């Protein structure tokens, strides 16, 4: 890793300490775990789209699966109540299984056809979660879920959650960096670059695609479980809509598709902008809630995203942390 | 199921299917020629609908039988959407045309976001029709331009109103005209040549940039027509409607075999029918409409990976 990354990492680790110096309305450590969740979800896209070349437009579906698996298994209204860590594990497994189920029938599809199937999954999951009322409680979602449990930490403090989520994120980044260099990671990239040549080198292209979907699904669902734990609720099913999938894809792309650290950088930029900066701006202007559509910071979100995507693609198509060729 | 119910479902399904087809043609034409899913296309319909509502509100001419207003809208709105689509191609897509497909696709997603945000701002205009600009994100009602009177007589169990006649009367000639244009004219032949092989087309003396611009202009104009029909038929506009329309239309294009013009129409009609059947014929089916549409799509793609009418192209080594 370059020295710059180390500086960035130390700065990130110091955020809760810096917060102690700032007035309450400017503290950001509380909002940062959401950004880390988006980074983990974007890492799933890094595997499927960046390495496997499978355009993934339905990552929010996997977040929904993870969030609802976690919610059903930990909610007090159901008899399971297995707690934070087992719930997270179950979400991970559910995501991986869904990824395999999606990957098996669609392993033949490539490019845009696969893209629309993943997009369709995103729409179907929203319908399912909304309509299976006895299990998912419909539009309300399941609430009163246990939050992140950190051993030996005071239960009410904000910083254990911050470091827990950051630690999980860094663990995933480290794991994926290893995976990229492994036989599996190289096989994925080989299939992306030239499927026929990869097949000639005895790479099972179909199996590689299914594994890529499974890994992406597992990471998406892990992010979903973490998301639900953060909100103590599975949220309304329409949270997991297409714009969430696109935000996750945008994070992976702006950072540099295929680069795990890029996903982290992208999440800090896009997620930090929408979840931290806009939020703080809105609070700062909060006293005077205006009818004027232009005066609400949140209304500028999509314009800024859109222009950011267009400009990054125009000026630096490989993303901010482009994966070196070769 | 009674035959009256079945007939009503067929009418609803086919008219909605025709509107979807109009938008789907914009997707499929652009895809056929530059292999780009133009994500912003549905949102272009949304912008067109906002323009239509603004025109209706400013002119103040509405009420049953405002055929002149509809005629004027059918001129103004397609010109606007065609110009916007032309500008987007010229300034956003053309500079990166030789870049990898994903780069262009992400740019299209970016354009779509910009459109959505512009629609939100547009909805905040201080006009009475927009609720005085107080709730920019809320859905706006479009004043009625044609009445609901049943043309088959008030007692008839099957309803056919002037709205359905309008949809069929506009879309069917347009679809036929477009087919004729692409098959028989010089420009249409050039478009098919560019779609097949841009390099070879350029060697034959075809101005590829101009053909691509023309494609975006035609697709944009179709989106404008679809926007006017949407306003007349559904009487509501909201800034996220482009996403819903875009998904249906794009699914239709893929279902029929993306890049294939008759395929887009077939796909659009099929999706209209599936939606209507799911809503009308199944108890509580209204909640599962999106699931039904995508289940059909996935089933078709699993057995025919290139869509219903898509040609199976052997990959070259």
XYZ file of C-alpha atoms in Angstrom:
643
model
C 0.000 0.000 0.000
C 1.129 3.513 -0.775
C 1.900 5.984 2.043
C -1.161 8.004 1.009
C -3.441 5.098 1.936
C -1.851 4.857 5.377
C -2.430 8.577 5.975
C -6.048 8.213 4.860
C -6.522 5.204 7.121
C -5.110 7.000 10.162
C -7.328 10.005 9.417
C -10.338 7.693 9.242
C -9.419 6.007 12.524
C -9.132 9.415 14.180
C -12.622 10.587 13.207
C -14.287 9.683 16.551
C -11.470 11.480 18.408
C -11.827 14.591 16.245
C -15.529 14.517 16.932
C -14.834 15.134 20.610
C -13.450 18.538 19.664
C -16.414 19.561 17.501
C -19.811 20.911 18.529
C -22.596 18.312 18.474
C -24.149 19.533 15.236
C -20.877 19.009 13.349
C -20.023 15.534 14.645
C -19.867 12.977 11.869
C -18.805 9.693 13.496
C -22.445 8.732 14.029
C -23.233 8.923 10.318
C -20.041 7.252 9.115
C -21.109 3.590 9.674
C -23.775 4.092 6.965
C -21.006 5.116 4.596
C -19.063 1.957 5.528
C -22.153 -0.160 4.836
C -22.393 1.345 1.358
C -18.686 0.634 0.862
C -19.190 -3.060 1.702
C -22.122 -3.245 -0.716
C -20.021 -1.536 -3.385
C -17.300 -4.145 -2.837
C -19.860 -6.742 -3.918
C -20.272 -4.812 -7.165
C -16.484 -4.633 -7.450
C -16.392 -8.434 -7.551
C -19.368 -9.011 -9.870
C -18.976 -6.084 -12.265
C -15.353 -5.053 -11.826
C -13.791 -8.496 -11.983
C -16.506 -10.734 -13.396
C -17.721 -8.199 -15.967
C -21.331 -8.961 -14.944
C -23.179 -5.647 -14.961
C -25.027 -5.723 -11.648
C -28.017 -3.360 -11.368
C -29.745 -5.106 -8.479
C -27.398 -4.866 -5.513
C -30.150 -3.297 -3.413
C -32.020 -6.616 -3.704
C -29.212 -8.323 -1.839
C -29.200 -5.596 0.784
C -32.917 -6.223 1.204
C -32.356 -9.966 1.547
C -29.645 -9.405 4.133
C -31.668 -6.831 6.041
C -34.794 -8.993 6.154
C -32.906 -12.183 7.026
C -31.278 -10.337 9.889
C -34.591 -8.760 10.863
C -36.645 -11.979 10.864
C -34.003 -13.900 12.822
C -33.413 -11.228 15.452
C -36.744 -9.390 15.808
C -38.461 -9.730 19.197
C -41.821 -10.475 17.512
C -40.477 -13.782 16.198
C -39.307 -16.691 18.383
C -35.769 -16.882 16.913
C -34.041 -13.778 18.363
C -30.569 -15.177 17.689
C -28.714 -11.896 18.237
C -26.373 -9.677 16.231
C -23.497 -11.909 15.159
C -25.461 -15.092 14.277
C -27.995 -12.877 12.475
C -25.229 -11.305 10.445
C -23.830 -14.742 9.594
C -27.264 -15.921 8.473
C -27.654 -12.817 6.287
C -24.296 -13.561 4.658
C -25.330 -17.155 3.891
C -28.751 -16.086 2.577
C -27.099 -13.584 0.238
C -24.648 -16.154 -1.086
C -27.431 -18.691 -1.691
C -29.545 -16.089 -3.521
C -26.489 -15.172 -5.574
C -26.062 -18.814 -6.621
C -29.785 -19.135 -7.385
C -29.588 -16.017 -9.554
C -26.318 -17.074 -11.149
C -27.243 -20.642 -12.145
C -30.047 -19.957 -14.639
C -28.427 -16.768 -15.927
C -24.860 -17.998 -16.378
C -25.502 -18.092 -20.127
C -26.580 -14.441 -20.225
C -24.041 -11.724 -20.731
C -23.855 -7.976 -20.685
C -27.081 -6.084 -20.975
C -29.351 -9.120 -20.765
C -27.884 -10.038 -17.406
C -28.166 -6.400 -16.353
C -31.925 -6.408 -16.864
C -32.325 -9.682 -14.972
C -30.487 -8.249 -11.943
C -32.603 -5.112 -12.252
C -35.713 -7.298 -12.353
C -34.614 -9.118 -9.215
C -34.416 -5.743 -7.482
C -38.029 -4.986 -8.407
C -39.283 -8.475 -7.523
C -37.669 -8.422 -4.077
C -39.398 -5.129 -3.251
C -42.756 -6.639 -4.240
C -42.094 -9.776 -2.202
C -41.024 -7.888 0.912
C -43.998 -5.565 0.671
C -46.581 -8.281 0.084
C -45.496 -11.111 2.406
C -47.060 -9.280 5.332
C -47.032 -12.102 7.935
C -43.255 -12.399 7.683
C -42.038 -8.947 6.696
C -44.767 -6.718 8.199
C -45.287 -5.087 4.811
C -44.556 -1.415 4.324
C -43.706 -0.806 7.995
C -40.854 -3.302 8.062
C -39.649 -5.118 11.166
C -38.388 -2.927 13.963
C -36.823 -3.063 17.470
C -33.923 -5.126 16.137
C -30.727 -5.498 18.165
C -28.003 -3.037 17.187
C -24.336 -3.824 16.603
C -22.919 -5.761 19.542
C -19.266 -5.106 20.334
C -17.740 -7.274 23.063
C -16.355 -5.399 26.120
C -17.620 -2.003 24.928
C -19.994 0.320 26.781
C -23.418 -0.238 25.171
C -24.430 3.390 24.670
C -21.241 4.891 23.210
C -21.091 5.697 19.495
C -17.475 4.780 18.847
C -17.648 0.968 19.232
C -20.100 0.803 16.331
C -17.886 3.075 14.253
C -14.804 0.902 14.769
C -16.769 -2.332 14.379
C -18.133 -1.293 10.979
C -14.794 0.146 9.868
C -13.046 -3.044 11.013
C -15.472 -5.246 9.064
C -15.024 -3.059 6.000
C -11.230 -3.209 6.185
C -11.396 -6.981 6.694
C -13.473 -7.314 3.530
C -11.052 -5.045 1.620
C -8.085 -7.168 2.770
C -9.889 -10.406 1.926
C -10.815 -9.192 -1.546
C -7.291 -7.925 -2.252
C -6.070 -11.461 -1.593
C -8.884 -12.985 -3.594
C -8.050 -10.810 -6.592
C -4.588 -12.378 -6.773
C -5.847 -15.916 -6.165
C -6.687 -18.415 -8.885
C -10.372 -17.496 -8.593
C -9.837 -13.746 -8.945
C -7.564 -14.153 -11.956
C -10.080 -16.529 -13.544
C -12.856 -13.922 -13.141
C -10.787 -11.217 -14.815
C -9.749 -13.626 -17.569
C -13.408 -14.416 -18.352
C -14.215 -10.697 -18.363
C -11.403 -9.892 -20.764
C -11.958 -12.763 -23.204
C -14.291 -15.608 -22.388
C -13.190 -17.852 -25.233
C -9.494 -17.477 -24.435
C -10.248 -18.173 -20.777
C -12.151 -21.336 -21.688
C -9.170 -22.458 -23.769
C -7.078 -22.180 -20.593
C -9.481 -24.565 -18.830
C -11.325 -21.856 -16.887
C -14.938 -22.883 -16.257
C -16.579 -19.607 -17.286
C -20.082 -20.519 -16.091
C -18.888 -21.613 -12.658
C -16.739 -18.486 -12.314
C -19.758 -16.304 -13.066
C -21.868 -18.133 -10.461
C -19.111 -17.751 -7.845
C -18.814 -14.029 -8.655
C -22.581 -13.619 -8.163
C -22.414 -15.577 -4.904
C -19.607 -13.426 -3.502
C -21.405 -10.258 -4.602
C -24.619 -11.550 -3.032
C -22.910 -12.425 0.245
C -21.281 -8.995 0.518
C -24.522 -7.221 -0.404
C -26.465 -9.187 2.208
C -23.763 -8.582 4.828
C -24.154 -4.862 4.106
C -27.930 -5.269 4.384
C -27.667 -6.965 7.777
C -25.348 -4.230 9.030
C -27.738 -1.601 7.651
C -30.726 -3.118 9.485
C -28.716 -3.362 12.727
C -27.741 0.289 12.394
C -31.351 1.442 12.053
C -32.707 -1.213 14.469
C -35.239 -1.813 11.679
C -35.513 -3.505 8.310
C -36.997 -0.231 6.977
C -39.678 0.151 4.346
C -39.112 -2.256 1.401
C -38.984 0.681 -1.007
C -35.716 1.764 0.643
C -34.056 -0.974 -1.400
C -35.000 0.493 -4.754
C -33.201 1.041 -8.005
C -31.669 4.338 -6.924
C -29.964 2.518 -4.047
C -28.558 -0.050 -6.489
C -27.360 2.766 -8.701
C -25.791 4.628 -5.812
C -23.851 1.455 -4.910
C -22.796 0.958 -8.523
C -21.814 4.626 -8.747
C -19.629 4.279 -5.644
C -17.824 1.283 -7.140
C -17.367 3.041 -10.482
C -16.286 6.477 -9.270
C -13.690 4.894 -6.999
C -12.369 2.721 -9.792
C -14.209 -0.410 -10.830
C -12.298 -3.487 -9.725
C -10.238 -1.798 -7.049
C -11.293 -2.637 -3.448
C -9.685 0.536 -2.104
C -11.467 2.446 -4.868
C -14.805 1.277 -3.479
C -13.792 2.662 -0.102
C -12.784 6.007 -1.628
C -15.969 6.149 -3.700
C -18.094 5.467 -0.617
C -16.347 8.216 1.320
C -16.997 10.652 -1.544
C -20.542 9.785 -2.684
C -21.834 8.331 0.588
C -20.091 11.010 2.604
C -21.677 13.648 0.403
C -25.246 12.342 0.577
C -25.330 10.941 4.114
C -23.057 13.385 5.928
C -22.575 16.654 4.048
C -26.151 17.106 2.786
C -27.523 16.003 6.120
C -25.391 18.541 7.982
C -26.259 21.273 5.479
C -29.952 20.553 5.906
C -29.569 20.709 9.695
C -27.597 23.917 9.451
C -30.361 25.495 7.344
C -32.988 23.615 9.344
C -34.568 26.550 11.211
C -36.083 27.981 8.054
C -37.750 25.123 6.200
C -38.443 26.691 2.842
C -41.135 25.874 0.312
C -38.689 26.742 -2.415
C -37.500 23.536 -4.021
C -34.063 25.012 -4.732
C -33.423 25.886 -1.103
C -33.389 22.304 0.209
C -29.943 20.713 0.000
C -31.363 17.206 -0.455
C -33.041 18.254 -3.687
C -29.648 18.774 -5.305
C -28.465 15.244 -4.574
C -29.257 13.617 -7.907
C -27.959 16.554 -9.910
C -24.609 16.336 -8.127
C -24.473 12.517 -8.497
C -25.349 12.703 -12.142
C -22.797 15.374 -12.967
C -20.171 13.531 -10.887
C -20.760 10.304 -12.829
C -20.675 12.116 -16.183
C -17.516 14.074 -15.360
C -15.594 11.130 -13.899
C -16.436 9.022 -16.958
C -15.348 11.840 -19.240
C -12.101 12.788 -17.499
C -10.992 9.566 -15.821
C -12.980 6.639 -17.221
C -11.117 4.104 -15.076
C -12.287 5.794 -11.888
C -10.281 7.669 -9.289
C -8.179 4.658 -8.180
C -7.831 2.851 -11.458
C -6.748 -0.776 -11.290
C -3.384 -1.052 -13.044
C -3.485 -3.071 -16.259
C -1.868 -6.475 -16.422
C -63.811 -15.080 -16.305
C -66.589 -13.460 -18.298
C -65.896 -12.457 -21.865
C -66.661 -8.805 -21.031
C -63.904 -8.790 -18.418
C -61.509 -10.479 -20.795
C -62.303 -7.941 -23.522
C -61.753 -4.995 -21.153
C -58.449 -6.472 -20.005
C -57.366 -6.911 -23.618
C -58.273 -3.293 -24.434
C -56.437 -1.903 -21.398
C -53.445 -4.159 -21.996
C -53.085 -3.374 -25.673
C -53.460 0.423 -25.296
C -50.922 0.532 -22.465
C -48.760 -1.830 -24.478
C -48.776 0.599 -27.412
C -47.544 3.455 -25.173
C -44.786 1.190 -23.810
C -43.893 0.251 -27.400
C -43.353 3.895 -28.354
C -40.808 4.323 -25.572
C -39.303 0.884 -26.168
C -38.613 1.840 -29.789
C -36.431 4.714 -28.547
C -34.412 2.275 -26.443
C -34.076 -0.349 -29.103
C -33.139 2.041 -31.949
C -30.369 3.613 -29.905
C -29.199 0.211 -28.704
C -29.202 -1.192 -32.213
C -26.956 1.566 -33.465
C -24.531 2.357 -30.610
C -25.070 -0.635 -28.247
C -25.970 1.671 -25.384
C -28.826 1.232 -22.895
C -29.915 4.859 -22.903
C -30.972 4.974 -19.266
C -32.091 8.581 -19.602
C -34.792 7.723 -22.151
C -37.599 7.117 -19.639
C -36.725 10.365 -17.904
C -36.906 12.122 -21.259
C -40.570 11.045 -21.391
C -40.941 12.557 -17.920
C -39.451 15.892 -19.040
C -41.746 15.860 -22.083
C -44.764 15.289 -19.839
C -43.764 18.232 -17.647
C -43.518 20.405 -20.740
C -46.955 19.203 -21.874
C -48.468 20.042 -18.482
C -46.763 23.442 -18.459
C -48.133 24.225 -21.929
C -51.641 23.151 -20.945
C -51.444 25.221 -17.758
C -50.091 28.343 -19.468
C -52.493 28.238 -22.429
C -55.454 27.425 -20.221
C -57.171 25.572 -23.051
C -58.468 22.260 -21.745
C -61.689 20.399 -21.088
C -63.494 17.721 -23.093
C -62.659 17.739 -26.787
C -59.554 19.946 -26.755
C -58.282 18.257 -29.873
C -56.486 21.400 -30.988
C -54.485 21.487 -27.752
C -53.502 17.847 -28.246
C -52.480 18.598 -31.826
C -50.333 21.536 -30.715
C -48.745 19.446 -27.945
C -47.957 16.685 -30.441
C -45.866 19.248 -32.335
C -44.220 21.150 -29.475
C -43.314 18.312 -27.097
C -41.648 15.966 -29.626
C -39.553 18.878 -30.927
C -38.420 19.632 -27.386
C -37.591 16.021 -26.476
C -35.875 15.440 -29.808
C -33.717 18.542 -29.247
C -32.834 17.427 -25.708
C -31.945 13.928 -26.919
C -29.847 15.385 -29.723
C -27.963 17.609 -27.283
C -27.358 14.732 -24.874
C -25.901 12.597 -27.649
C -23.802 15.459 -28.975
C -22.346 16.644 -25.665
C -22.447 13.614 -23.346
C -22.232 10.414 -25.427
C -20.323 11.413 -28.546
C -17.075 12.468 -26.817
C -16.752 9.038 -25.192
C -18.155 6.887 -27.955
C -14.972 4.876 -28.417
C -14.678 4.217 -24.657
C -15.704 0.831 -23.158
C -19.449 0.161 -23.058
C -19.638 0.459 -19.294
C -18.245 4.018 -19.427
C -21.006 5.151 -21.766
C -23.636 3.297 -19.766
C -22.589 5.014 -16.549
C -22.707 8.350 -18.349
C -26.270 7.525 -19.387
C -27.143 6.787 -15.755
C -25.601 10.160 -14.862
C -27.718 11.914 -17.500
C -30.787 10.141 -16.135
C -30.043 11.465 -12.629
C -29.615 14.991 -13.978
C -32.977 14.723 -15.779
C -34.712 13.440 -12.645
C -33.347 16.357 -10.662
C -34.384 18.844 -13.355
C -37.865 17.315 -13.246
C -37.933 17.865 -9.484
C -36.985 21.525 -9.954
C -39.507 21.877 -12.794
C -42.237 20.586 -10.468
C -41.332 23.411 -8.079
C -42.256 26.151 -10.566
C -44.707 28.592 -9.000
C -47.627 27.689 -11.292
C -51.146 26.896 -10.140
C -51.072 23.595 -12.033
C -48.010 22.614 -9.995
C -49.740 23.379 -6.707
C -48.090 26.800 -6.589
C -44.665 25.167 -6.431
C -45.068 24.207 -2.784
C -44.671 20.460 -3.130
C -42.176 19.892 -5.916
C -42.008 16.133 -5.451
C -45.779 15.526 -5.386
C -47.623 14.090 -8.387
C -49.385 16.763 -10.459
C -52.808 16.334 -12.012
C -53.059 16.975 -15.731
C -56.345 18.678 -16.724
C -58.679 16.480 -18.755
C -58.345 16.982 -22.512
C -60.740 14.263 -23.706
C -63.848 12.980 -21.987
C -64.549 9.529 -20.585
C -67.800 8.922 -22.494
C -68.169 5.339 -23.679
C -68.332 5.386 -27.458
C -70.184 2.048 -27.545
C -73.121 3.536 -25.660
C -73.579 4.117 -21.949
C -74.966 0.662 -21.190
C -72.355 -1.412 -22.983
C -70.206 -3.546 -20.630
C -67.062 -2.922 -22.686
C -65.687 0.603 -22.492
C -63.964 2.190 -25.437
C -63.433 5.921 -24.950
C -61.958 8.549 -27.232
C -58.710 8.116 -25.293
C -58.183 4.577 -26.522
C -59.011 5.696 -30.070
C -56.431 8.492 -29.706
C -53.718 6.095 -28.511
C -54.336 3.632 -31.324
C -54.827 6.391 -33.907
C -51.479 7.954 -33.128
C -49.232 5.027 -32.285
C -50.193 2.540 -34.982
C -49.538 4.930 -37.930
C -46.316 6.023 -36.210
C -45.111 2.449 -35.835
C -45.998 1.631 -39.435
C -44.347 4.851 -40.650
C -41.189 4.101 -38.712
C -41.018 0.582 -40.122
C -41.397 1.997 -43.634
C -38.756 4.647 -42.903
C -36.160 2.162 -41.669
C -36.875 -0.424 -44.382
C -37.380 1.700 -47.470
C -35.731 5.119 -47.275
C -32.110 5.993 -47.972
C -31.601 7.302 -44.433
C -33.180 4.173 -42.961
C -30.914 1.948 -44.996
C -27.934 3.978 -43.770
C -29.132 3.481 -40.198
C -29.305 -0.268 -40.646
C -25.846 -0.231 -42.215
C -24.363 1.674 -39.260
C -26.075 -0.702 -36.841
C -24.540 -3.668 -38.634
C -20.981 -2.376 -38.917
C -20.065 1.290 -38.316
C -16.593 0.986 -39.862
C -17.821 -0.629 -43.069
C -20.645 1.930 -43.241
C -18.124 4.767 -43.000
C -16.080 3.189 -45.785
C -19.223 3.221 -47.960
C -19.419 6.990 -47.501
C -22.039 7.136 -44.759
C -21.663 9.989 -42.271
C -21.861 7.841 -39.136
C -22.082 10.784 -36.709
C -25.045 12.233 -38.584
C -26.844 8.864 -38.650
C -26.363 8.423 -34.915
C -27.670 11.955 -34.302
C -30.700 11.194 -36.487
C -31.393 8.052 -34.475
C -31.356 9.998 -31.213
C -33.611 12.686 -32.720
C -36.171 10.103 -33.899
C -36.050 8.252 -30.584
C -36.457 11.559 -28.744
C -39.433 12.569 -30.860
C -41.109 9.201 -30.169
C -40.526 9.804 -26.465
C -42.240 13.198 -26.859
C -45.275 11.611 -28.513
C -45.357 9.021 -25.742
C -45.201 11.841 -23.169
C -48.241 13.630 -24.656
C -50.216 10.395 -24.862
C -49.227 9.560 -21.285
C -50.556 12.932 -20.098
C -53.844 12.564 -21.969
C -54.313 8.921 -20.988
C -53.130 8.867 -17.369
C -53.708 12.511 -16.284
C -50.811 12.562 -13.859
C -47.120 13.483 -13.978
C -44.455 13.140 -11.292
C -40.704 13.506 -11.426
C -39.890 9.828 -10.834
C -42.338 8.524 -13.449
C -39.537 8.177 -15.980
C -38.059 5.322 -14.017
C -41.281 3.291 -14.052
C -41.882 3.962 -17.765
C -38.241 3.331 -18.580
C -38.184 -0.031 -16.798
C -41.300 -1.232 -18.606
C -40.087 -0.015 -21.971
C -36.565 -1.318 -21.548
C -37.919 -4.685 -20.426
C -40.127 -4.679 -23.512
C -37.144 -3.968 -25.747
C -35.111 -6.777 -24.177
C -38.082 -9.161 -24.254
C -38.507 -8.650 -27.981
C -34.760 -8.847 -28.638
C -32.941 -5.586 -28.131
C -32.033 -3.784 -31.341
C -35.012 -5.294 -33.162
C -37.822 -2.825 -34.043
C -40.774 -5.248 -34.462
C -39.456 -7.012 -31.353
C -39.838 -3.828 -29.298
C -43.476 -3.476 -30.348
C -44.186 -7.140 -29.662
C -42.465 -6.860 -26.277
C -44.393 -3.697 -25.422
C -47.753 -5.292 -26.254
C -46.841 -8.419 -24.283
C -45.873 -6.417 -21.208
C -49.028 -4.327 -21.451
C -51.083 -7.544 -21.593
C -49.209 -9.203 -18.715
C -49.719 -6.115 -16.547
C -53.426 -5.871 -17.411
C -54.031 -9.598 -16.877
C -52.213 -9.562 -13.552
C -54.174 -6.542 -12.352
C -57.574 -7.484 -13.723
C -57.826 -11.250 -13.765
C -56.046 -12.315 -10.559
C -57.431 -11.490 -7.130
C -54.915 -9.255 -5.343
C -52.697 -9.441 -8.412
C -52.240 -5.666 -8.488
C -49.492 -5.938 -5.885
C -47.540 -8.421 -7.946
C -47.511 -6.654 -11.318
C -43.777 -5.939 -11.396
C -43.017 -9.473 -10.273
C -45.184 -10.886 -13.065
C -43.499 -8.722 -15.714
C -40.005 -9.688 -14.640
C -40.918 -13.339 -14.148
C -42.034 -13.431 -17.786
C -38.850 -11.656 -18.835
C -36.563 -14.008 -16.909
C -38.428 -17.054 -18.204
C -38.037 -15.840 -21.788
C -34.353 -14.997 -21.334
C -33.524 -18.351 -19.749
C -34.915 -20.210 -22.749
C -34.122 -17.625 -25.446
C -31.120 -15.608 -24.198
C -31.434 -13.071 -27.025
C -35.131 -12.261 -26.640
C -38.142 -13.340 -28.692
C -37.141 -11.962 -32.094
C -33.451 -11.292 -31.455
C -31.011 -12.880 -33.843
C -28.605 -15.349 -32.356
C -25.184 -13.912 -33.142
C -22.233 -16.264 -33.038
C -19.342 -14.763 -31.136
C -16.362 -14.129 -33.389
C -12.980 -15.362 -32.239
